[in-house]
């Protein structure tokens, strides 16, 4: 009998996961809660943070495996709730998800595991934070301790900006997430995301990805949830990967195990390649978005047995196969994103050869008579792979040009860094 899978979430990441799982010969039925217009045939009208309703649905449909996309349900304890009912679920427990849910907790774990990272201090008092900033000067980085949908980080180039950012984070912009503030030294270099599958003991790296966080070309404009990705970055080597697994991933998992908070799921390591070597910027406790889009496009292995092995504690028996091609994902966002944006703009997608290309839906909905419209900030992840970065970029942008989405906002330089 084929397996029934529930994917929790509504973004491009969840569409990419469902798309990949649908290719597995062992999957009989997929449900996505709540999904978007790209996952229409699979959607279940339950919000990603409605844990009791998701639990009831999984029991009623005898779901074999639940895969959690976003961070919020993980930090709310969805994994603990499902496991208590004897249901198989992929993701970290509530305690382990604090690696993403609390920046200060993640820093403590890094410290215990001797993981290279930026110097930092933690504050709950705005005046003390400001005194510290006056002491260290700018540039520096200010982070809301809790979840802020990828927007809780302010890079302050000068002292005045840093002092204003203390008030912005601690006095309301991020509600409870900003009550505790982490102030870090400013690191320079190339950023890379490395996502790893883990059952808590064994960890298998996925392919490395470079994200583009700023809204505008040339890394200008406001921070966003991510405007596009490509994989692999040209400076990544097997030696670098071995170093990250040895110095970052394994010691982190060991410390979590020692604390009795074993981390299962995806450990997402945000890295900065500084002149002193790679340092960890942050941990996330789930698949990245838009990283997952290029990772799934490059993954040759069946995804289901890997996720299953993570929940069983048998990841050491799995070998992963990856395409040698380069993949690029260009995010089409609503006009005005990441600030106030217009919804309900009709979108028309081209028909295209599916081989090596995919349009992953994020903020989309089906309006009257099935008309596709935008319904969120980041709307589509237009993705393509080819034998090298130049060709992959050409293929992705060629597909972008064929999409009719008036006033769509997107970067035209995704992956350019990798060509320099």
Short mmCIF file of C-alpha atoms in Angstrom, two decimals:
data_model
loop_
_atom_site.label_atom_id
_atom_site.label_comp_id
_atom_site.label_asym_id
_atom_site.label_seq_id
_atom_site.Cartn_x
_atom_site.Cartn_y
_atom_site.Cartn_z
CA UNK A 1 0.00 0.00 0.00
CA UNK A 2 1.20 3.48 -0.86
CA UNK A 3 1.69 6.04 1.88
CA UNK A 4 -0.56 8.97 2.75
CA UNK A 5 1.42 12.17 3.35
CA UNK A 6 0.35 15.44 4.95
CA UNK A 7 2.48 18.52 4.20
CA UNK A 8 1.84 21.42 6.59
CA UNK A 9 2.18 24.98 5.22
CA UNK A 10 1.17 27.24 2.35
CA UNK A 11 4.34 28.56 0.71
CA UNK A 12 6.74 27.82 -2.12
CA UNK A 13 8.68 25.49 0.15
CA UNK A 14 5.58 23.34 0.74
CA UNK A 15 4.71 23.26 -2.96
CA UNK A 16 8.29 22.11 -3.72
CA UNK A 17 8.12 19.39 -1.02
CA UNK A 18 4.73 18.14 -2.23
CA UNK A 19 5.95 18.24 -5.87
CA UNK A 20 8.98 16.12 -4.94
CA UNK A 21 7.02 13.69 -2.73
CA UNK A 22 4.47 13.20 -5.54
CA UNK A 23 7.30 11.69 -7.63
CA UNK A 24 7.83 8.88 -5.08
CA UNK A 25 6.50 5.48 -6.19
CA UNK A 26 5.56 4.79 -2.55
CA UNK A 27 3.26 7.81 -2.16
CA UNK A 28 -0.42 7.13 -2.77
CA UNK A 29 -2.02 10.37 -1.56
CA UNK A 30 -0.76 13.84 -0.65
CA UNK A 31 -2.59 16.47 1.41
CA UNK A 32 -1.33 20.03 1.90
CA UNK A 33 -2.72 22.15 4.75
CA UNK A 34 -3.66 24.83 3.88
CA UNK A 35 -1.65 24.93 0.60
CA UNK A 36 -2.02 27.46 -2.21
CA UNK A 37 -3.20 27.58 -5.83
CA UNK A 38 -0.21 25.48 -6.93
CA UNK A 39 -1.23 22.56 -4.68
CA UNK A 40 -4.95 22.89 -5.46
CA UNK A 41 -5.81 19.19 -5.87
CA UNK A 42 -4.14 18.37 -2.54
CA UNK A 43 -5.37 21.20 -0.32
CA UNK A 44 -7.07 20.85 3.05
CA UNK A 45 -8.56 23.98 4.59
CA UNK A 46 -6.66 23.88 7.92
CA UNK A 47 -4.23 26.59 9.00
CA UNK A 48 -0.60 25.54 9.59
CA UNK A 49 -0.73 26.65 13.25
CA UNK A 50 -4.06 24.91 14.08
CA UNK A 51 -2.45 21.89 15.72
CA UNK A 52 -5.65 20.29 17.15
CA UNK A 53 -7.35 20.39 13.72
CA UNK A 54 -4.24 19.01 11.95
CA UNK A 55 -4.03 16.24 14.54
CA UNK A 56 -7.70 15.32 14.09
CA UNK A 57 -7.28 15.28 10.30
CA UNK A 58 -4.17 13.07 10.47
CA UNK A 59 -5.99 10.60 12.71
CA UNK A 60 -9.14 10.58 10.58
CA UNK A 61 -7.25 10.01 7.31
CA UNK A 62 -4.70 7.60 8.85
CA UNK A 63 -1.82 9.75 7.61
CA UNK A 64 1.44 7.76 7.46
CA UNK A 65 3.80 10.77 7.62
CA UNK A 66 3.33 14.46 8.33
CA UNK A 67 5.99 16.87 7.02
CA UNK A 68 6.09 20.32 8.63
CA UNK A 69 7.18 23.27 6.48
CA UNK A 70 7.02 26.49 8.54
CA UNK A 71 8.75 27.29 11.83
CA UNK A 72 5.65 28.46 13.76
CA UNK A 73 3.94 25.05 14.23
CA UNK A 74 7.33 23.54 15.19
CA UNK A 75 7.90 26.11 17.93
CA UNK A 76 4.28 25.58 19.07
CA UNK A 77 5.02 21.87 19.61
CA UNK A 78 3.23 20.17 16.70
CA UNK A 79 5.80 17.33 16.72
CA UNK A 80 5.27 16.60 20.43
CA UNK A 81 1.48 16.61 19.97
CA UNK A 82 1.61 14.18 17.02
CA UNK A 83 4.12 11.85 18.68
CA UNK A 84 2.00 11.71 21.84
CA UNK A 85 -0.80 10.28 19.65
CA UNK A 86 1.59 7.79 18.03
CA UNK A 87 1.62 9.62 14.70
CA UNK A 88 4.77 9.77 12.57
CA UNK A 89 5.93 13.35 11.90
CA UNK A 90 9.08 14.87 10.40
CA UNK A 91 10.51 17.80 12.34
CA UNK A 92 12.10 18.74 15.67
CA UNK A 93 10.35 18.73 19.04
CA UNK A 94 9.28 22.01 20.61
CA UNK A 95 12.40 21.99 22.83
CA UNK A 96 14.75 21.30 19.90
CA UNK A 97 13.02 23.87 17.66
CA UNK A 98 14.28 26.58 20.04
CA UNK A 99 17.45 26.48 17.93
CA UNK A 100 15.36 28.66 15.60
CA UNK A 101 12.72 29.96 18.00
CA UNK A 102 15.25 31.71 20.26
CA UNK A 103 18.40 33.39 18.92
CA UNK A 104 19.90 33.55 22.43
CA UNK A 105 19.29 29.81 22.99
CA UNK A 106 20.98 29.05 19.64
CA UNK A 107 23.99 31.16 20.68
CA UNK A 108 24.27 29.28 24.00
CA UNK A 109 24.26 25.94 22.13
CA UNK A 110 26.89 27.23 19.67
CA UNK A 111 29.02 28.33 22.62
CA UNK A 112 28.75 24.89 24.28
CA UNK A 113 29.51 23.13 20.98
CA UNK A 114 32.48 25.43 20.17
CA UNK A 115 30.82 26.43 16.91
CA UNK A 116 32.49 29.43 15.20
CA UNK A 117 30.04 32.36 15.24
CA UNK A 118 29.91 36.15 15.62
CA UNK A 119 30.57 37.64 19.08
CA UNK A 120 27.31 38.51 20.86
CA UNK A 121 25.52 39.80 23.95
CA UNK A 122 21.90 39.30 25.03
CA UNK A 123 19.74 42.10 26.51
CA UNK A 124 16.29 42.49 28.04
CA UNK A 125 16.90 46.10 29.00
CA UNK A 126 16.96 48.69 26.18
CA UNK A 127 19.23 51.12 28.06
CA UNK A 128 21.85 48.43 28.70
CA UNK A 129 21.69 47.41 25.03
CA UNK A 130 22.27 51.03 23.98
CA UNK A 131 25.19 51.43 26.37
CA UNK A 132 26.76 48.28 24.90
CA UNK A 133 26.27 49.58 21.33
CA UNK A 134 27.93 52.88 22.26
CA UNK A 135 30.83 50.84 23.62
CA UNK A 136 31.31 48.53 20.58
CA UNK A 137 30.29 51.04 17.88
CA UNK A 138 28.87 50.25 14.43
CA UNK A 139 28.37 48.43 12.15
CA UNK A 140 26.62 45.80 14.27
CA UNK A 141 23.69 43.41 13.91
CA UNK A 142 20.54 43.49 16.04
CA UNK A 143 18.23 40.46 16.21
CA UNK A 144 14.83 39.98 17.83
CA UNK A 145 15.25 36.84 19.95
CA UNK A 146 12.03 35.16 18.78
CA UNK A 147 10.42 34.35 15.43
CA UNK A 148 9.82 37.30 13.09
CA UNK A 149 9.17 35.65 9.69
CA UNK A 150 12.74 36.24 8.55
CA UNK A 151 12.47 39.99 9.14
CA UNK A 152 13.67 40.32 12.74
CA UNK A 153 17.27 41.20 11.86
CA UNK A 154 18.52 44.76 11.47
CA UNK A 155 22.01 45.40 10.11
CA UNK A 156 22.98 48.83 11.46
CA UNK A 157 25.71 50.56 9.44
CA UNK A 158 26.02 53.44 11.93
CA UNK A 159 25.47 54.00 15.65
CA UNK A 160 22.30 56.13 15.30
CA UNK A 161 20.60 53.40 13.23
CA UNK A 162 21.65 50.81 15.83
CA UNK A 163 20.24 52.86 18.72
CA UNK A 164 16.95 53.41 16.86
CA UNK A 165 16.81 49.68 16.06
CA UNK A 166 16.94 48.85 19.79
CA UNK A 167 13.69 50.78 20.29
CA UNK A 168 12.12 49.39 17.13
CA UNK A 169 12.79 45.77 18.12
CA UNK A 170 12.20 46.01 21.87
CA UNK A 171 9.23 48.37 21.85
CA UNK A 172 6.70 46.77 19.63
CA UNK A 173 7.68 46.07 16.02
CA UNK A 174 8.13 42.36 16.80
CA UNK A 175 5.81 42.06 19.84
CA UNK A 176 6.93 39.29 22.26
CA UNK A 177 9.69 38.19 19.84
CA UNK A 178 11.56 41.44 20.52
CA UNK A 179 11.43 41.48 24.34
CA UNK A 180 14.89 39.90 24.31
CA UNK A 181 17.49 41.39 21.97
CA UNK A 182 20.70 39.84 20.67
CA UNK A 183 23.43 42.28 19.57
CA UNK A 184 26.14 40.71 17.41
CA UNK A 185 29.38 41.74 15.79
CA UNK A 186 29.03 42.50 12.08
CA UNK A 187 30.55 39.84 9.82
CA UNK A 188 31.47 40.36 6.17
CA UNK A 189 31.73 37.80 3.39
CA UNK A 190 29.59 35.52 1.25
CA UNK A 191 26.51 33.94 2.82
CA UNK A 192 25.56 30.31 2.21
CA UNK A 193 22.78 28.06 3.52
CA UNK A 194 23.50 24.39 4.19
CA UNK A 195 20.45 22.29 5.03
CA UNK A 196 21.00 18.88 6.62
CA UNK A 197 18.67 15.94 7.14
CA UNK A 198 19.17 14.50 10.62
CA UNK A 199 17.70 11.78 12.84
CA UNK A 200 19.44 13.35 15.85
CA UNK A 201 22.63 11.27 15.58
CA UNK A 202 23.47 11.03 11.86
CA UNK A 203 23.33 14.10 9.61
CA UNK A 204 23.34 14.13 5.80
CA UNK A 205 24.03 17.44 4.08
CA UNK A 206 21.85 18.60 1.20
CA UNK A 207 23.37 20.76 -1.56
CA UNK A 208 24.61 24.26 -0.57
CA UNK A 209 22.49 27.27 -1.56
CA UNK A 210 23.05 31.02 -1.78
CA UNK A 211 20.00 33.13 -0.95
CA UNK A 212 19.35 36.79 -1.89
CA UNK A 213 17.68 38.45 1.11
CA UNK A 214 17.43 42.08 0.00
CA UNK A 215 14.48 43.29 -2.05
CA UNK A 216 16.45 45.02 -4.82
CA UNK A 217 19.28 44.27 -7.24
CA UNK A 218 22.81 44.61 -5.94
CA UNK A 219 21.68 43.59 -2.42
CA UNK A 220 19.96 46.95 -1.93
CA UNK A 221 16.61 47.69 -0.31
CA UNK A 222 14.85 46.10 2.65
CA UNK A 223 15.38 42.62 4.04
CA UNK A 224 12.82 40.08 2.81
CA UNK A 225 12.07 36.41 3.34
CA UNK A 226 14.31 35.76 0.31
CA UNK A 227 14.09 36.94 -3.32
CA UNK A 228 15.82 34.01 -4.99
CA UNK A 229 18.44 31.31 -4.69
CA UNK A 230 20.95 29.33 -6.67
CA UNK A 231 22.87 26.12 -6.01
CA UNK A 232 25.76 25.38 -5.80
CA UNK A 233 27.85 28.48 -5.04
CA UNK A 234 31.17 28.15 -6.95
CA UNK A 235 33.42 28.52 -3.88
CA UNK A 236 31.84 25.52 -2.10
CA UNK A 237 34.12 22.46 -2.03
CA UNK A 238 33.94 18.95 -0.53
CA UNK A 239 36.60 20.10 1.97
CA UNK A 240 34.44 23.05 3.10
CA UNK A 241 31.46 20.73 3.49
CA UNK A 242 33.48 18.27 5.58
CA UNK A 243 34.65 21.17 7.78
CA UNK A 244 31.07 22.43 8.37
CA UNK A 245 29.82 18.94 9.22
CA UNK A 246 32.78 18.41 11.59
CA UNK A 247 32.89 21.84 13.30
CA UNK A 248 29.22 22.86 13.25
CA UNK A 249 26.63 20.17 12.56
CA UNK A 250 27.92 17.17 14.54
CA UNK A 251 28.93 19.06 17.71
CA UNK A 252 25.56 20.91 17.70
CA UNK A 253 23.63 17.62 17.47
CA UNK A 254 25.80 16.13 20.22
CA UNK A 255 25.10 19.04 22.59
CA UNK A 256 21.36 18.75 21.87
CA UNK A 257 21.53 15.01 22.61
CA UNK A 258 23.40 15.61 25.87
CA UNK A 259 20.63 18.03 26.90
CA UNK A 260 18.02 15.35 26.15
CA UNK A 261 16.60 17.56 23.38
CA UNK A 262 17.55 15.40 20.41
CA UNK A 263 17.15 17.32 17.14
CA UNK A 264 15.39 15.42 14.34
CA UNK A 265 14.32 16.99 11.05
CA UNK A 266 16.19 19.62 9.03
CA UNK A 267 19.03 21.52 10.67
CA UNK A 268 19.48 24.59 8.48
CA UNK A 269 22.86 26.26 8.98
CA UNK A 270 23.16 29.90 7.85
CA UNK A 271 26.86 30.54 7.22
CA UNK A 272 29.06 33.55 6.50
CA UNK A 273 32.38 32.92 4.76
CA UNK A 274 34.52 35.49 6.58
CA UNK A 275 38.24 36.20 6.08
CA UNK A 276 38.82 34.07 9.25
CA UNK A 277 36.81 31.16 7.79
CA UNK A 278 33.17 30.07 7.89
CA UNK A 279 31.08 31.27 10.86
CA UNK A 280 27.46 30.46 11.75
CA UNK A 281 25.01 33.37 11.43
CA UNK A 282 21.96 31.40 12.60
CA UNK A 283 20.27 28.04 12.82
CA UNK A 284 16.83 27.30 11.44
CA UNK A 285 14.87 24.21 12.40
CA UNK A 286 13.22 23.45 9.04
CA UNK A 287 13.53 23.55 5.26
CA UNK A 288 14.39 27.03 3.97
CA UNK A 289 12.24 29.08 1.62
CA UNK A 290 13.30 29.73 -1.21
CA UNK A 291 16.22 27.31 -0.62
CA UNK A 292 14.00 24.21 -0.82
CA UNK A 293 12.95 25.05 -4.38
CA UNK A 294 16.48 24.63 -5.80
CA UNK A 295 17.36 21.76 -3.41
CA UNK A 296 14.34 19.70 -4.55
CA UNK A 297 15.11 20.47 -8.21
CA UNK A 298 18.64 19.04 -7.72
CA UNK A 299 17.64 16.05 -5.57
CA UNK A 300 17.80 12.78 -7.52
CA UNK A 301 16.97 10.50 -4.56
CA UNK A 302 13.40 9.72 -3.56
CA UNK A 303 12.55 12.14 -0.72
CA UNK A 304 10.17 9.83 1.17
CA UNK A 305 12.69 7.20 2.42
CA UNK A 306 14.99 10.00 3.68
CA UNK A 307 12.24 11.67 5.74
CA UNK A 308 11.10 8.24 6.99
CA UNK A 309 14.64 7.32 8.08
CA UNK A 310 14.93 10.58 10.04
CA UNK A 311 11.80 9.66 12.03
CA UNK A 312 13.05 6.07 12.55
CA UNK A 313 16.60 6.92 13.60
CA UNK A 314 18.03 4.96 10.64
CA UNK A 315 19.55 7.76 8.57
CA UNK A 316 22.95 6.03 8.59
CA UNK A 317 21.47 3.54 6.06
CA UNK A 318 20.57 6.26 3.53
CA UNK A 319 22.71 7.53 0.66
CA UNK A 320 21.68 10.69 -1.14
CA UNK A 321 22.09 11.33 -4.85
CA UNK A 322 22.21 14.84 -6.30
CA UNK A 323 22.20 16.24 -9.82
CA UNK A 324 25.48 17.91 -10.84
CA UNK A 325 23.44 20.62 -12.58
CA UNK A 326 23.09 24.16 -11.25
CA UNK A 327 19.62 25.30 -10.19
CA UNK A 328 18.26 28.87 -9.96
CA UNK A 329 15.02 30.13 -8.37
CA UNK A 330 13.76 33.67 -9.05
CA UNK A 331 11.03 34.91 -6.71
CA UNK A 332 8.24 37.01 -8.22
CA UNK A 333 6.80 39.20 -5.48
CA UNK A 334 3.75 41.45 -5.23
CA UNK A 335 4.25 45.13 -6.13
CA UNK A 336 5.31 46.93 -2.92
CA UNK A 337 6.70 43.86 -1.09
CA UNK A 338 8.15 43.65 1.61
CA UNK A 339 6.00 46.61 2.67
CA UNK A 340 2.26 47.02 1.99
CA UNK A 341 1.30 45.32 -1.27
CA UNK A 342 -1.74 44.86 -3.51
CA UNK A 343 -3.52 41.50 -3.61
CA UNK A 344 -5.90 40.03 -6.18
CA UNK A 345 -3.85 40.80 -9.32
CA UNK A 346 -4.69 38.22 -12.04
CA UNK A 347 -1.74 36.04 -13.11
CA UNK A 348 -1.45 33.93 -16.27
CA UNK A 349 1.16 31.18 -16.40
CA UNK A 350 2.64 29.78 -19.62
CA UNK A 351 2.56 26.09 -20.45
CA UNK A 352 6.14 24.84 -20.54
CA UNK A 353 8.22 21.69 -20.74
CA UNK A 354 8.27 20.45 -17.11
CA UNK A 355 11.64 18.74 -17.49
CA UNK A 356 14.29 20.75 -15.54
CA UNK A 357 11.83 23.58 -14.80
CA UNK A 358 9.13 24.30 -12.23
CA UNK A 359 7.00 27.21 -11.10
CA UNK A 360 6.49 26.81 -7.37
CA UNK A 361 3.51 28.74 -6.00
CA UNK A 362 3.80 30.67 -2.73
CA UNK A 363 1.36 33.57 -2.23
CA UNK A 364 -1.24 32.48 -4.79
CA UNK A 365 -4.96 31.76 -4.64
CA UNK A 366 -7.64 30.66 -7.08
CA UNK A 367 -10.29 33.40 -7.35
CA UNK A 368 -13.53 33.40 -9.39
CA UNK A 369 -13.76 30.49 -11.81
CA UNK A 370 -10.25 29.37 -10.97
CA UNK A 371 -8.51 32.63 -12.02
CA UNK A 372 -5.03 32.63 -10.49
CA UNK A 373 -4.35 35.75 -8.37
CA UNK A 374 -1.63 36.90 -5.98
CA UNK A 375 -2.52 36.51 -2.30
CA UNK A 376 0.77 37.13 -0.47
CA UNK A 377 4.10 38.95 -0.57
CA UNK A 378 6.24 36.36 -2.32
CA UNK A 379 4.06 34.88 -5.06
CA UNK A 380 5.98 32.50 -7.36
CA UNK A 381 9.36 30.75 -7.28
CA UNK A 382 10.35 30.40 -10.92
CA UNK A 383 12.97 27.64 -10.97
CA UNK A 384 15.18 25.96 -13.54
CA UNK A 385 18.28 23.78 -13.68
CA UNK A 386 20.91 23.40 -16.38
CA UNK A 387 24.50 22.24 -16.79
CA UNK A 388 26.00 25.52 -15.56
CA UNK A 389 24.98 28.73 -13.79
CA UNK A 390 24.81 30.88 -16.95
CA UNK A 391 22.40 28.44 -18.64
CA UNK A 392 20.33 27.91 -15.47
CA UNK A 393 19.92 31.71 -15.08
CA UNK A 394 18.93 32.04 -18.73
CA UNK A 395 16.34 29.26 -18.40
CA UNK A 396 14.83 30.71 -15.18
CA UNK A 397 14.63 34.28 -16.51
CA UNK A 398 13.26 33.07 -19.86
CA UNK A 399 10.43 31.44 -17.92
CA UNK A 400 9.92 34.63 -15.85
CA UNK A 401 9.44 36.62 -19.08
CA UNK A 402 6.63 34.31 -20.17
CA UNK A 403 4.59 34.90 -16.99
CA UNK A 404 1.85 37.52 -17.20
CA UNK A 405 1.87 39.10 -13.71
CA UNK A 406 1.49 42.90 -14.03
CA UNK A 407 3.92 44.96 -11.89
CA UNK A 408 5.53 41.85 -10.42
CA UNK A 409 8.64 42.75 -8.49
CA UNK A 410 11.72 40.59 -8.86
CA UNK A 411 15.49 40.78 -8.84
CA UNK A 412 17.33 40.49 -12.13
CA UNK A 413 20.66 39.51 -10.57
CA UNK A 414 19.92 36.17 -8.87
CA UNK A 415 23.09 34.08 -9.10
CA UNK A 416 25.26 36.88 -10.55
CA UNK A 417 27.54 36.61 -7.50
CA UNK A 418 28.36 33.08 -8.55
CA UNK A 419 29.56 34.23 -11.98
CA UNK A 420 32.00 36.83 -10.64
#
